[in-house]
Short mmCIF file of C-alpha atoms in Angstrom, two decimals:
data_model
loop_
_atom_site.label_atom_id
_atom_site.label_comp_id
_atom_site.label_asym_id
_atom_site.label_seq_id
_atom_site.Cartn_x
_atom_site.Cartn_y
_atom_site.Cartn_z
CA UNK O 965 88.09 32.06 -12.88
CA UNK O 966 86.35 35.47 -14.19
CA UNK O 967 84.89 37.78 -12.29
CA UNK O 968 81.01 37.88 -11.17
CA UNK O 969 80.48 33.66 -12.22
CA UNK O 970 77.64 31.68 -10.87
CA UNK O 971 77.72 27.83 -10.86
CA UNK O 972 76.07 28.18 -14.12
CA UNK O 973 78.49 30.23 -15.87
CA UNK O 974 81.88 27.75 -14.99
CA UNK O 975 79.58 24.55 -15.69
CA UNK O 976 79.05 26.21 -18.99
CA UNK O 977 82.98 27.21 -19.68
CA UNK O 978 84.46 24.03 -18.72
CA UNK O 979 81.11 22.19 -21.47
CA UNK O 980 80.25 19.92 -17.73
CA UNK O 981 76.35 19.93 -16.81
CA UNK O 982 75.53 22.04 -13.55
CA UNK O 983 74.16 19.23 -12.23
CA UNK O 984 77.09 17.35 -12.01
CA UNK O 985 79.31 20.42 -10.85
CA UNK O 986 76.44 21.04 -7.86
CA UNK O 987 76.50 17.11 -7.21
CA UNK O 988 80.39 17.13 -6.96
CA UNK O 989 81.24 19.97 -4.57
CA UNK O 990 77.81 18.94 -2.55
CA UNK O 991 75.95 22.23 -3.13
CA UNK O 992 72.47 22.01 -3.10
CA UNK O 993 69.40 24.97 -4.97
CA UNK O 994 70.08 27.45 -5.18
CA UNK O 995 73.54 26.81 -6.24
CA UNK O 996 75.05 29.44 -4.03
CA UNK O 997 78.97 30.15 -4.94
CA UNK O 998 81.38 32.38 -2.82
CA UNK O 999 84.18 34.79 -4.09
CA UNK O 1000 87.35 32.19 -3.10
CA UNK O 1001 85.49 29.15 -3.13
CA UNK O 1002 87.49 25.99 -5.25
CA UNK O 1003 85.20 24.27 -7.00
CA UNK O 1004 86.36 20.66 -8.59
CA UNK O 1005 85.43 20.04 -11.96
CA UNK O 1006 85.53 16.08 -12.26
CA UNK O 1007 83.95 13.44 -9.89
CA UNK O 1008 85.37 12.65 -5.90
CA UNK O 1009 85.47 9.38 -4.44
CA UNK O 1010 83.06 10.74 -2.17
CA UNK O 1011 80.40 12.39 -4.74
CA UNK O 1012 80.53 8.87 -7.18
CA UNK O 1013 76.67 8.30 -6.22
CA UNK O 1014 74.72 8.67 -9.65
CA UNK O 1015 72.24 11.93 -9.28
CA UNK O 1016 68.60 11.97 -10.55
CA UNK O 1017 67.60 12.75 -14.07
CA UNK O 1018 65.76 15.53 -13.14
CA UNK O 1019 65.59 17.58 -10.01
CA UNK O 1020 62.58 19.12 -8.66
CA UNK O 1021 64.28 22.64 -7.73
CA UNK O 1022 64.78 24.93 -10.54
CA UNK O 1023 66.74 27.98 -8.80
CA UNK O 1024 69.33 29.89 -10.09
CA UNK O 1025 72.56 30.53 -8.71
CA UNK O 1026 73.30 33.91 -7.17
CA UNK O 1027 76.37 35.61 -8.64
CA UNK O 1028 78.88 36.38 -5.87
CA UNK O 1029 78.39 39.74 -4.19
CA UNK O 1030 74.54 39.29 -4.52
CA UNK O 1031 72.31 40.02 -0.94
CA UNK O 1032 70.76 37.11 0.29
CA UNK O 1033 67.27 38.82 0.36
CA UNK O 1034 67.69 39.47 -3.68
CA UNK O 1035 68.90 35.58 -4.14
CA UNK O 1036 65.98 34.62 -2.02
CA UNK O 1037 63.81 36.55 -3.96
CA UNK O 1038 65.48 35.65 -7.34
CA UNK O 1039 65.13 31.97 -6.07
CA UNK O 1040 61.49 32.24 -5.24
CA UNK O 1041 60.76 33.82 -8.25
CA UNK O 1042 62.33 31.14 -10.43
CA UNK O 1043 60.99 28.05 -8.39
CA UNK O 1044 57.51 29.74 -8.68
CA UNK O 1045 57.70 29.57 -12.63
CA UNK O 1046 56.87 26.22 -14.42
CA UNK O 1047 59.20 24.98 -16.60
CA UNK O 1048 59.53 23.05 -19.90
CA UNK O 1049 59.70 18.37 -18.62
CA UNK O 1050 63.06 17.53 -19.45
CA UNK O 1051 64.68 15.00 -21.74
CA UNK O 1052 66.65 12.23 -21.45
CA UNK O 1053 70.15 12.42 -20.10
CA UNK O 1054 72.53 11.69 -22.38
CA UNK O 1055 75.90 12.25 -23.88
CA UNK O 1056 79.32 12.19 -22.30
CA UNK O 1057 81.15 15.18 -21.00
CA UNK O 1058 84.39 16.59 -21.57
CA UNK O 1059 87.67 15.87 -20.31
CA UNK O 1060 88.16 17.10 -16.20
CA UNK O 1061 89.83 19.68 -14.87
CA UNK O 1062 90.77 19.00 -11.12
CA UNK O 1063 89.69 22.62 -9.68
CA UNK O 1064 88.70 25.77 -10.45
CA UNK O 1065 88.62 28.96 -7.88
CA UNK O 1066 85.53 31.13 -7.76
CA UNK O 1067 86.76 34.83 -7.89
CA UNK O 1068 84.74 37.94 -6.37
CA UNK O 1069 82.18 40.76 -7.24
CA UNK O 1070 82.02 41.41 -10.58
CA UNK O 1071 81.42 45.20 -12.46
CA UNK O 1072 78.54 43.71 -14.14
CA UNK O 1073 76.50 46.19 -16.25
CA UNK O 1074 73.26 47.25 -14.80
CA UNK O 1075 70.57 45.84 -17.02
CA UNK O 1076 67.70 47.97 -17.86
CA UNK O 1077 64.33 46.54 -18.05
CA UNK O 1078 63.20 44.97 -21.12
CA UNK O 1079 60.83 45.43 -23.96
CA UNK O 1080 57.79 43.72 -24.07
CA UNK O 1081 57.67 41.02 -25.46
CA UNK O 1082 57.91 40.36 -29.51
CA UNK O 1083 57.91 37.41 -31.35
CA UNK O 1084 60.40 36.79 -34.24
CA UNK O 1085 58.64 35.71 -37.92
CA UNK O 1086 58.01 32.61 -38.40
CA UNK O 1087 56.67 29.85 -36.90
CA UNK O 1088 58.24 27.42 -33.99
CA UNK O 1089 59.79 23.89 -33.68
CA UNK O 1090 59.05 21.48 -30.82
CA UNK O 1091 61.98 19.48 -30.34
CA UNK O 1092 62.41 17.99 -26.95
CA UNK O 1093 59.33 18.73 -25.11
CA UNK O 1094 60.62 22.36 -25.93
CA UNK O 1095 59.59 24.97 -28.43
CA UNK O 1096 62.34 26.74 -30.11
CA UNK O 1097 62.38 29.74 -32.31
CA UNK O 1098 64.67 31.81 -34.13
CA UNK O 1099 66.88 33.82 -31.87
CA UNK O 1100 67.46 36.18 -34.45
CA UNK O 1101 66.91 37.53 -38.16
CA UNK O 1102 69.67 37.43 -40.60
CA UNK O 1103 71.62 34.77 -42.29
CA UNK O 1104 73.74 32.29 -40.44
CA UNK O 1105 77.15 32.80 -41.37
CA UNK O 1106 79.02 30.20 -39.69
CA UNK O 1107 77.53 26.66 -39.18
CA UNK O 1108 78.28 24.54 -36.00
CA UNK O 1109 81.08 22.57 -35.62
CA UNK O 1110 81.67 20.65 -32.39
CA UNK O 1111 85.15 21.32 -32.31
CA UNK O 1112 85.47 24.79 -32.34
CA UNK O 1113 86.38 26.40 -28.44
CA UNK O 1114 83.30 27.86 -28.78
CA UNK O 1115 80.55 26.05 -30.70
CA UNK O 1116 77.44 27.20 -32.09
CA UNK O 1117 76.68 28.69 -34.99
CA UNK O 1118 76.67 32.85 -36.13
CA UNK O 1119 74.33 34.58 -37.15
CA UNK O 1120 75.03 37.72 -39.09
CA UNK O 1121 73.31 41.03 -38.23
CA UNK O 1122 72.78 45.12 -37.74
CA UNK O 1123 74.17 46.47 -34.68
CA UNK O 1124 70.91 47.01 -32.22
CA UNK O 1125 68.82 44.30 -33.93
CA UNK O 1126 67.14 42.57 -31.55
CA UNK O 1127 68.04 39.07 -29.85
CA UNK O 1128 65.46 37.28 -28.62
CA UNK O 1129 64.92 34.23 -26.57
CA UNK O 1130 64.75 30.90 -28.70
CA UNK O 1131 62.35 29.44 -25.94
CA UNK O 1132 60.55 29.64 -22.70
CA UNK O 1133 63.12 29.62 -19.66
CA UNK O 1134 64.57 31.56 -16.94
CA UNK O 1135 68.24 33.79 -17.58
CA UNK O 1136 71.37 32.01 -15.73
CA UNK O 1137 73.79 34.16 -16.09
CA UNK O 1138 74.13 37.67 -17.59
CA UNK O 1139 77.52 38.88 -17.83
CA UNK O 1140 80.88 39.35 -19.72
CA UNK O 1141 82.87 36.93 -17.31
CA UNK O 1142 83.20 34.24 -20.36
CA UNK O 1143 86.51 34.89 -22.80
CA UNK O 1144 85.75 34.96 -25.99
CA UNK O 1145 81.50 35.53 -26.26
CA UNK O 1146 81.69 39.38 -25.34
CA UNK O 1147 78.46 40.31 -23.45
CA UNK O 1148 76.44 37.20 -22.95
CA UNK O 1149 73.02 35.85 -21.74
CA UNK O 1150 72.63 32.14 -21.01
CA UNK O 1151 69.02 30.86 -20.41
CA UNK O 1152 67.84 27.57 -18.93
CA UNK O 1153 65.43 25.99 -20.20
CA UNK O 1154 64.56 22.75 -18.41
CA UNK O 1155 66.98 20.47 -16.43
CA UNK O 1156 68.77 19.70 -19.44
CA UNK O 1157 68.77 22.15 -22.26
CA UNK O 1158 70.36 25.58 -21.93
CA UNK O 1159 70.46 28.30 -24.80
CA UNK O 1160 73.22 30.79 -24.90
CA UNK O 1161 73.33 34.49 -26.90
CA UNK O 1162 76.85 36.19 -27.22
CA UNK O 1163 78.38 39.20 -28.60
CA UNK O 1164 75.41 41.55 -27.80
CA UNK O 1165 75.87 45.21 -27.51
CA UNK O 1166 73.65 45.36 -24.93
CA UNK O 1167 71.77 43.28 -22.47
CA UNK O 1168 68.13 43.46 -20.99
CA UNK O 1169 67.60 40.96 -18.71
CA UNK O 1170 69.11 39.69 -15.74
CA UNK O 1171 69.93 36.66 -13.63
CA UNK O 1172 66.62 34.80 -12.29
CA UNK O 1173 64.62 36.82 -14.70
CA UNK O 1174 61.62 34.54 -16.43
CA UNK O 1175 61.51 35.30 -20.16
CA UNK O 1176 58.85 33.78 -22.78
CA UNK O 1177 60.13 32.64 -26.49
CA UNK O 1178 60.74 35.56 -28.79
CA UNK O 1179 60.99 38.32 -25.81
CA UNK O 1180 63.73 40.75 -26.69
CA UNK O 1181 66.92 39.77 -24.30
CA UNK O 1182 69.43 41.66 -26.23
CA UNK O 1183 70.86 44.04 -28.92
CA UNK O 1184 73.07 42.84 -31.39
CA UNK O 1185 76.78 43.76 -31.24
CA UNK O 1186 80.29 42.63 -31.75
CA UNK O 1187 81.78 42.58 -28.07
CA UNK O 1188 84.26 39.81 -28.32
CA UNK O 1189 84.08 39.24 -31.85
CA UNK O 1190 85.09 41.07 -35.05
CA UNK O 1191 81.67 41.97 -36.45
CA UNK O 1192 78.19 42.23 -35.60
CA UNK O 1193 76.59 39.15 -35.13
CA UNK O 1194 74.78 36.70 -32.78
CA UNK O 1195 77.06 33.61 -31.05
CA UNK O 1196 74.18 30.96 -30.73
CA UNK O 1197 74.31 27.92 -28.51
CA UNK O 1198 71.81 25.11 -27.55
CA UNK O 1199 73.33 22.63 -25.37
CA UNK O 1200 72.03 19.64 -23.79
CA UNK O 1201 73.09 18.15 -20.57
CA UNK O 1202 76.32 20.43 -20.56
CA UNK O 1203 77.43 19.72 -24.46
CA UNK O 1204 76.90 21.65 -27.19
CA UNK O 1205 74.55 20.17 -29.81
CA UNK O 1206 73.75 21.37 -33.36
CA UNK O 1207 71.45 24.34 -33.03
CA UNK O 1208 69.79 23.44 -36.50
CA UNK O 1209 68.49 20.51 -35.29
CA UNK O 1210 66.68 22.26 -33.16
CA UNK O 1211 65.67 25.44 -34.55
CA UNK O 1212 62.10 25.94 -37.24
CA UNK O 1213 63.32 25.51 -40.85
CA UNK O 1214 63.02 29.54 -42.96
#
């Protein structure tokens, strides 16, 4: 595993819903994960009882080598903040891996604050019982595919443009931990929908943070990637789903 994860962050690598993961290893909100923890990635005999739909905590999990006081605090804040009703679950996951290992403290960059907020042109799409928005301008180069290792779709781009949140939700994970997205934010946006923004040059939020639809999260960049340009993800109940479907027609 990569440096500086939360429970999030591995759900989100190995395309499993951190509901599940939480529900299999028997760790309860706020998803608390420890530098040499092993973590299984597939159903025990013992953790076969279905879970809820929904779940009425909405905590983040604290990255290992956080304080207690600031995951209390993170926790607080995020269970405080109302969030979008959630959709059906659906779809199957994946194929298993048995295990993974949580590793320790991360170098994570130190996030500076961010911007206030600005909204993107153009109007939004509800889709979900969520409204989504453009994450950022330019022209989408690459269209989803839901076989690629990492799907989404790419949108091309100016170093430093702004990346902006495609909906109302609370930041997961903000890191460089994942191969292959470079810097990366992932928000959650319900239960069951989570949005994720790679390659930035630069991020400006962090974990437990609340951010509103088209609040600036980000610079453009090409960390982990071979131009500048966003790596945009929606996915639903752990799997990656077609961002178009989703997003306000331009």
């Amino acid at each position: 595993m990569e440096k500086g994860d939360t429970l999030y962050s591995i759900a989100f690598r190995h395309g499993k819903d951190f509901r599940d993961v939480a529900q299999w290893n028997g760790i309860s909100a706020p998803y608390t994960i420890w530098p040499g923890q092993v973590l299984l990635m597939h159903p025990s005999e013992a953790s076969r009882k279905p879970r809820p739909t929904t779940e009425p905590v909405r905590a983040v999990a604290r990255a290992p080598g956080r304080t207690a006081s600031a995951s209390r605090a993170e926790a607080s804040a995020v269970a405080r903040a109302p969030v979008a009703p959630a959709a059906a679950h659906s779809a199957s996951v994946p194929a298993a891996v048995d295990a993974v290992p949580v590793a320790g403290e991360a170098s994570v960059q130190s996030p500076t604050p961010p911007p206030a907020p600005a909204l993107p042109p153009g109007g939004s799409r509800r889709v979900s019982g969520i409204a989504w928005r453009w994450p950022a301008d330019g022209t989408v180069i690459k269209g989803f595919q839901s076989g690629d290792a990492i799907p989404g779709i790419e949108i091309g781009g100016r170093a430093g443009s702004p990346v902006r949140a495609a909906a109302d939700g609370v930041v997961v994970y903000s890191g460089n931990g994942l191969v292959g997205y470079g810097e990366l934010i992932i928000v959650k946006h319900n239960d069951d929908f989570l949005s994720a923004y790679g390659h930035n040059r630069k991020r400006l939020v962090k974990e437990g943070q609340r951010v509103s639809a088209g609040q600036v999260i980000a610079e453009m960049g090409s960390t982990g990637a071979s131009q500048d340009e966003l790596q945009f993800q929606i996915r639903r109940n752990g799997n990656p789903v077609n961002p178009m479907d989703f997003l306000p027609a331009r």
